[in-house]
Short mmCIF file of C-alpha atoms in Angstrom, two decimals:
data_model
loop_
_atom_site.label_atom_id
_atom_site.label_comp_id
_atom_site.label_asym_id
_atom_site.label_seq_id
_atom_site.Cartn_x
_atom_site.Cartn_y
_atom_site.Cartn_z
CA UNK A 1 10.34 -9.04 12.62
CA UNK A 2 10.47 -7.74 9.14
CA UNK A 3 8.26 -10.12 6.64
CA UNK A 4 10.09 -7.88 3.22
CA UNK A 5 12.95 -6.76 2.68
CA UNK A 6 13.70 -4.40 -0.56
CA UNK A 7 17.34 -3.74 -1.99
CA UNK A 8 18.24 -1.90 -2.93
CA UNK A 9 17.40 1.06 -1.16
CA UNK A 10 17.66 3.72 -3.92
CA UNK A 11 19.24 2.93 -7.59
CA UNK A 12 20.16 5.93 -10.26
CA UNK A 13 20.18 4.45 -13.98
CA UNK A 14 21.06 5.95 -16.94
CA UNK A 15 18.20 5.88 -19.74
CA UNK A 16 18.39 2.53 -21.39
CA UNK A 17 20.52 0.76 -18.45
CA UNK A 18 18.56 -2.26 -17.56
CA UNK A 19 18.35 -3.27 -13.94
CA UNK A 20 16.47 -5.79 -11.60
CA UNK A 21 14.99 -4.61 -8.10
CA UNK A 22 15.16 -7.49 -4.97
CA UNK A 23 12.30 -8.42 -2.54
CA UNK A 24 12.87 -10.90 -0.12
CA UNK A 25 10.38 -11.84 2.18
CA UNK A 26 9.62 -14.41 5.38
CA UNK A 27 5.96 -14.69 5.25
CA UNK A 28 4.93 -18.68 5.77
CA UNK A 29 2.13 -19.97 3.33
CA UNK A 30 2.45 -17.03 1.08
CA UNK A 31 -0.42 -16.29 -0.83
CA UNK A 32 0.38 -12.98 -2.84
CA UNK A 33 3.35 -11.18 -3.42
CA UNK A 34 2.21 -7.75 -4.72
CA UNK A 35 4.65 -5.30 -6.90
CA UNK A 36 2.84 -1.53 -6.76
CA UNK A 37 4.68 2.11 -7.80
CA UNK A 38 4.57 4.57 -5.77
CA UNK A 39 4.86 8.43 -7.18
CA UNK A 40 5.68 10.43 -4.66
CA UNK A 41 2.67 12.50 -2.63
CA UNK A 42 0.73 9.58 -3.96
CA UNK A 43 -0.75 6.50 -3.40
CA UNK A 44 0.98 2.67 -4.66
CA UNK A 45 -0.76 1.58 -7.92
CA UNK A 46 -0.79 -1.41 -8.35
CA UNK A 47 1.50 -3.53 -11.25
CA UNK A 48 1.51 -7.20 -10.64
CA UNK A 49 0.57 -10.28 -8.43
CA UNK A 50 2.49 -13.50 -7.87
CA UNK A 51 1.27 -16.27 -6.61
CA UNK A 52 3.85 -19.26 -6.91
CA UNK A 53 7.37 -20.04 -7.41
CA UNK A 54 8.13 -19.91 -10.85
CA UNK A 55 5.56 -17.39 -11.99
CA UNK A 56 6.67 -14.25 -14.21
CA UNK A 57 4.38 -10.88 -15.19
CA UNK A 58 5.17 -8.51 -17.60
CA UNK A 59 3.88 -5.11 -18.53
CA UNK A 60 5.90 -2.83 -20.86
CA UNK A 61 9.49 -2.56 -19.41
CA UNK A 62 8.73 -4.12 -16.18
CA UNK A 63 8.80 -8.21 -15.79
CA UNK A 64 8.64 -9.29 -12.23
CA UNK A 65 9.41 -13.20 -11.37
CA UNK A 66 8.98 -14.83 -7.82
CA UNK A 67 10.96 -17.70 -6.46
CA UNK A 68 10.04 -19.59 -2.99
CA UNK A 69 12.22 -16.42 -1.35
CA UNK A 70 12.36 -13.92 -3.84
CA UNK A 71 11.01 -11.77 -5.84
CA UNK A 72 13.04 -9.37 -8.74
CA UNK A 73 11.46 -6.73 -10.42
CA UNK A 74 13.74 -6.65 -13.95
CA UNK A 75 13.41 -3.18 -15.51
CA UNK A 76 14.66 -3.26 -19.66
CA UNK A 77 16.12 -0.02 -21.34
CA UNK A 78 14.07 2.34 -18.23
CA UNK A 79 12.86 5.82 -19.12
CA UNK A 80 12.68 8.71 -17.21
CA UNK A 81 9.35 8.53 -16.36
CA UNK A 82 9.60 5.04 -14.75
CA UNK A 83 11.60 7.19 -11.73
CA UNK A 84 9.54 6.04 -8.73
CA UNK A 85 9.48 4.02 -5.60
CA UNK A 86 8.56 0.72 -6.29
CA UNK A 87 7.29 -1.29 -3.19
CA UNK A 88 6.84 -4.68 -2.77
CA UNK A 89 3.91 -6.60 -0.32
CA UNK A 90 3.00 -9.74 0.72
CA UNK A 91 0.10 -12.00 2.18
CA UNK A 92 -0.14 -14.61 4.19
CA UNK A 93 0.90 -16.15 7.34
CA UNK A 94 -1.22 -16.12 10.08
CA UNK A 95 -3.72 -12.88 8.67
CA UNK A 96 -5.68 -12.86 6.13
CA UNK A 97 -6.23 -8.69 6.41
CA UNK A 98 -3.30 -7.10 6.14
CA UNK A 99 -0.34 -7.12 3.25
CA UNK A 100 3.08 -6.32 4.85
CA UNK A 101 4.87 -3.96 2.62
CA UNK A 102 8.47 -3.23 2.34
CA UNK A 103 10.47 -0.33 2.54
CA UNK A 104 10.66 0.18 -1.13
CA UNK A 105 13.43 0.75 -3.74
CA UNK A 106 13.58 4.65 -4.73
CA UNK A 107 14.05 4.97 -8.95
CA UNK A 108 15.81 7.54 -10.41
CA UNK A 109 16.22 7.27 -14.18
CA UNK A 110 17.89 10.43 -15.67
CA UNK A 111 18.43 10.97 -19.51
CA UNK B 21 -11.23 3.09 -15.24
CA UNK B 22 -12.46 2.75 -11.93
CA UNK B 23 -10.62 4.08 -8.38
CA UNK B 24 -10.78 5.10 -4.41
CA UNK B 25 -11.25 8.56 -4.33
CA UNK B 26 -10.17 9.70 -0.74
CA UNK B 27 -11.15 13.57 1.26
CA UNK B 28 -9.67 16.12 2.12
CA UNK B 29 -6.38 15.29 0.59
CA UNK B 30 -4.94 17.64 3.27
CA UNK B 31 -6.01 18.08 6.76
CA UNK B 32 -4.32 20.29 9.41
CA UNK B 33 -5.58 19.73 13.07
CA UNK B 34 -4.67 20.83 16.34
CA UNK B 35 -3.67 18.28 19.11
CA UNK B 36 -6.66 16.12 21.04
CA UNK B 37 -8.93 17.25 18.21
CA UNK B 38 -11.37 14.66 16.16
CA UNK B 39 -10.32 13.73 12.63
CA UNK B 40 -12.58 12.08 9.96
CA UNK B 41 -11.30 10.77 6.93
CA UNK B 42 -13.15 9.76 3.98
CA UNK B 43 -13.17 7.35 0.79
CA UNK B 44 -15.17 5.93 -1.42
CA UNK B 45 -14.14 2.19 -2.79
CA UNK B 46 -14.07 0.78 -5.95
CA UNK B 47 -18.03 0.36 -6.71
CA UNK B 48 -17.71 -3.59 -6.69
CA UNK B 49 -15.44 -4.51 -4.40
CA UNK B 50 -15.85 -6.04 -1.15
CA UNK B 51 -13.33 -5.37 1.39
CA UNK B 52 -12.21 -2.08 2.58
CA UNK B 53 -9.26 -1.08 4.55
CA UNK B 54 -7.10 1.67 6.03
CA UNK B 55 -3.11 1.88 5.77
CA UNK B 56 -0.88 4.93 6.99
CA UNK B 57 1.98 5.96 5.91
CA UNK B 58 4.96 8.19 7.87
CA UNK B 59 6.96 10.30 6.07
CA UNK B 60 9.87 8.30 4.92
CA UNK B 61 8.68 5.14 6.50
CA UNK B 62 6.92 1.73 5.31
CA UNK B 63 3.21 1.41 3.97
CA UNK B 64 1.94 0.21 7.12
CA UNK B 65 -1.93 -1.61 8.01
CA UNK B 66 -4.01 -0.01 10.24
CA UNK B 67 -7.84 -2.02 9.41
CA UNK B 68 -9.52 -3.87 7.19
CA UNK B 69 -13.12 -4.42 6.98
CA UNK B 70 -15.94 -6.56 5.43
CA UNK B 71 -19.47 -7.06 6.00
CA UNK B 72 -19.96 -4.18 7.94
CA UNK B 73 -17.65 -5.09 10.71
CA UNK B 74 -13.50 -5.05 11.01
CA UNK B 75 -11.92 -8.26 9.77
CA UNK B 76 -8.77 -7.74 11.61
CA UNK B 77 -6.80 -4.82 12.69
CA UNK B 78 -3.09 -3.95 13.89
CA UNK B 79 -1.79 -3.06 17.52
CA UNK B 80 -1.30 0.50 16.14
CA UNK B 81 -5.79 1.15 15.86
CA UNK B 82 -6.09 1.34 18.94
CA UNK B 83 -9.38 2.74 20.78
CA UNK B 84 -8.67 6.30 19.27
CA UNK B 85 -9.46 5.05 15.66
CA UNK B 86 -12.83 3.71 15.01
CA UNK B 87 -13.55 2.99 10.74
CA UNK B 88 -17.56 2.96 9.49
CA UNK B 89 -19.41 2.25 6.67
CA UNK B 90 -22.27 4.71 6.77
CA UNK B 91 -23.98 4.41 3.96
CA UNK B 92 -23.24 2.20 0.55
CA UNK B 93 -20.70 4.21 -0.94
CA UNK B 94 -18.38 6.07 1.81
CA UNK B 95 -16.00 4.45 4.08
CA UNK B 96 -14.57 6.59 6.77
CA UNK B 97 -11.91 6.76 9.40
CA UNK B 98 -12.15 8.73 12.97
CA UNK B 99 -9.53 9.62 15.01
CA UNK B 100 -11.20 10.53 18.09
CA UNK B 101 -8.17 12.83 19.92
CA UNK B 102 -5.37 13.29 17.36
CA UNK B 103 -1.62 13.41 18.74
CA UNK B 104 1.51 14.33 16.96
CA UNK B 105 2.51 11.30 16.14
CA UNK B 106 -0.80 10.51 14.34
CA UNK B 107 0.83 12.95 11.54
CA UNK B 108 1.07 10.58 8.28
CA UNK B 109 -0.78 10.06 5.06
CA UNK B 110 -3.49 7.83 5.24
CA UNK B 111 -4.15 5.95 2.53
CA UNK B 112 -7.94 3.89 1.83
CA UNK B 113 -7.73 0.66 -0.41
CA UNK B 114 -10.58 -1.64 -1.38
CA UNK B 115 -10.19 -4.85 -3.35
CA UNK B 116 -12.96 -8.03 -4.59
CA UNK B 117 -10.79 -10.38 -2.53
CA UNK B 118 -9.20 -10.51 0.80
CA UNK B 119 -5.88 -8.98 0.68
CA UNK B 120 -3.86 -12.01 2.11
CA UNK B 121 -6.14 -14.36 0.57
CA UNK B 122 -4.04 -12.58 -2.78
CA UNK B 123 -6.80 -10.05 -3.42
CA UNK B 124 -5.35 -6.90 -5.24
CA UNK B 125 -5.53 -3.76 -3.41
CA UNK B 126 -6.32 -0.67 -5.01
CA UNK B 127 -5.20 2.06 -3.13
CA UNK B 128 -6.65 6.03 -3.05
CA UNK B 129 -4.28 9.30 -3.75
CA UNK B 130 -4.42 9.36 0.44
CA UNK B 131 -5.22 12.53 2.58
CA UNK B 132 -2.27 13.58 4.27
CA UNK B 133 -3.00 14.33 7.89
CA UNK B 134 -0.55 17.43 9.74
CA UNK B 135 -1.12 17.22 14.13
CA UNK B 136 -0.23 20.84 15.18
#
């Protein structure tokens, strides 16, 4: 049973094209829904945490909001350098251990 | 700024053979944990651990992986008799909360494990 799902699965902008990335999930009682980047050979660094319906983070070009299903990761006027895989987690349910982590959305910006 | 800081980054082993992987947290933080990830596939938990003993762990750590906290600083992962399919990169995390509580995990650069 898949807790996240990311769409899409890849996504090529053009410098300056704005964008939003989806992340739904199915995890009851959430209590985190995690936004990391992930360059590849590396590890996911970490961006934001949401914690309840309604909330929004922003850093630089990235803004991520959460609804009670959803989450969007909204991307303004990319650069190249913000190609990367962007992943999405979540907590809750049943564990308190373990995030879940979706498949990710693949980022190519190109000049 | 501080980070996990995970050996060897690269390990090549032959099949049945004993792996240990290393880390070393985030200085403050409280709860450690292990996640692998195959090549092309999801971020996916292995362990997590606090106080010295695992918190909870996933159907894939079985009895071949065993995780220890040796001394205050390193965290470690054993694979006791590696198989092919143990071939991923394994990536250590730490954070001051528990992750599904909505702690913040702070992952290492990984050490990418090859099974020969």
């Amino acid at each position: 049973e898949d807790q996240v799902t990311q769409s899409p699965e890849a996504l090529r902008l053009q410098e300056g094209e704005s964008s939003s990335l989806n992340c739904s999930y199915t995890v009851s009682g959430l209590r985190g829904l995690f936004w990391y980047r992930q360059d590849p050979g590396k590890g996911p660094e970490f961006l934001f945490t949401l914690y309840s319906a309604g909330e929004e983070k922003e850093k630089e070009r990235l803004k991520a909001t959460l609804t009670k299903k959803e989450s969007f990761l909204h991307i303004t006027a990319p650069k190249p350098e913000d190609s990367a895989t962007y992943l999405c987690a979540v907590g809750g349910g049943s564990t308190l251990g373990r995030l879940y982590f979706g498949r990710g959305t693949q980022l190519t910006v190109w000049p | 700024e501080p980070e996990v800081t995970q050996t060897p980054s690269h390990q090549v082993t032959q099949m049945g053979q004993e792996v240990i992987l290393r880390c070393v947290p985030i200085s403050n933080h409280l709860y450690f944990y292990w996640y692998r990830q195959i090549l092309g596939q999801k971020v996916e938990f292995l362990v997590s651990f606090y106080n010295n003993e695992i918190s909870e762990k996933s159907e894939i750590f079985d009895d071949q992986f065993s995780v220890e906290r040796p001394d205050g600083s390193n965290f470690t992962l054993k694979i006791r008799s590696t198989k092919l399919e143990d071939s991923a990169m394994y990536f250590c995390a730490s954070s001051e909360r528990l992750a599904g509580g909505g702690g913040e995990l702070f992952f290492g650069e990984g050490s990418r494990l090859t099974v020969l």
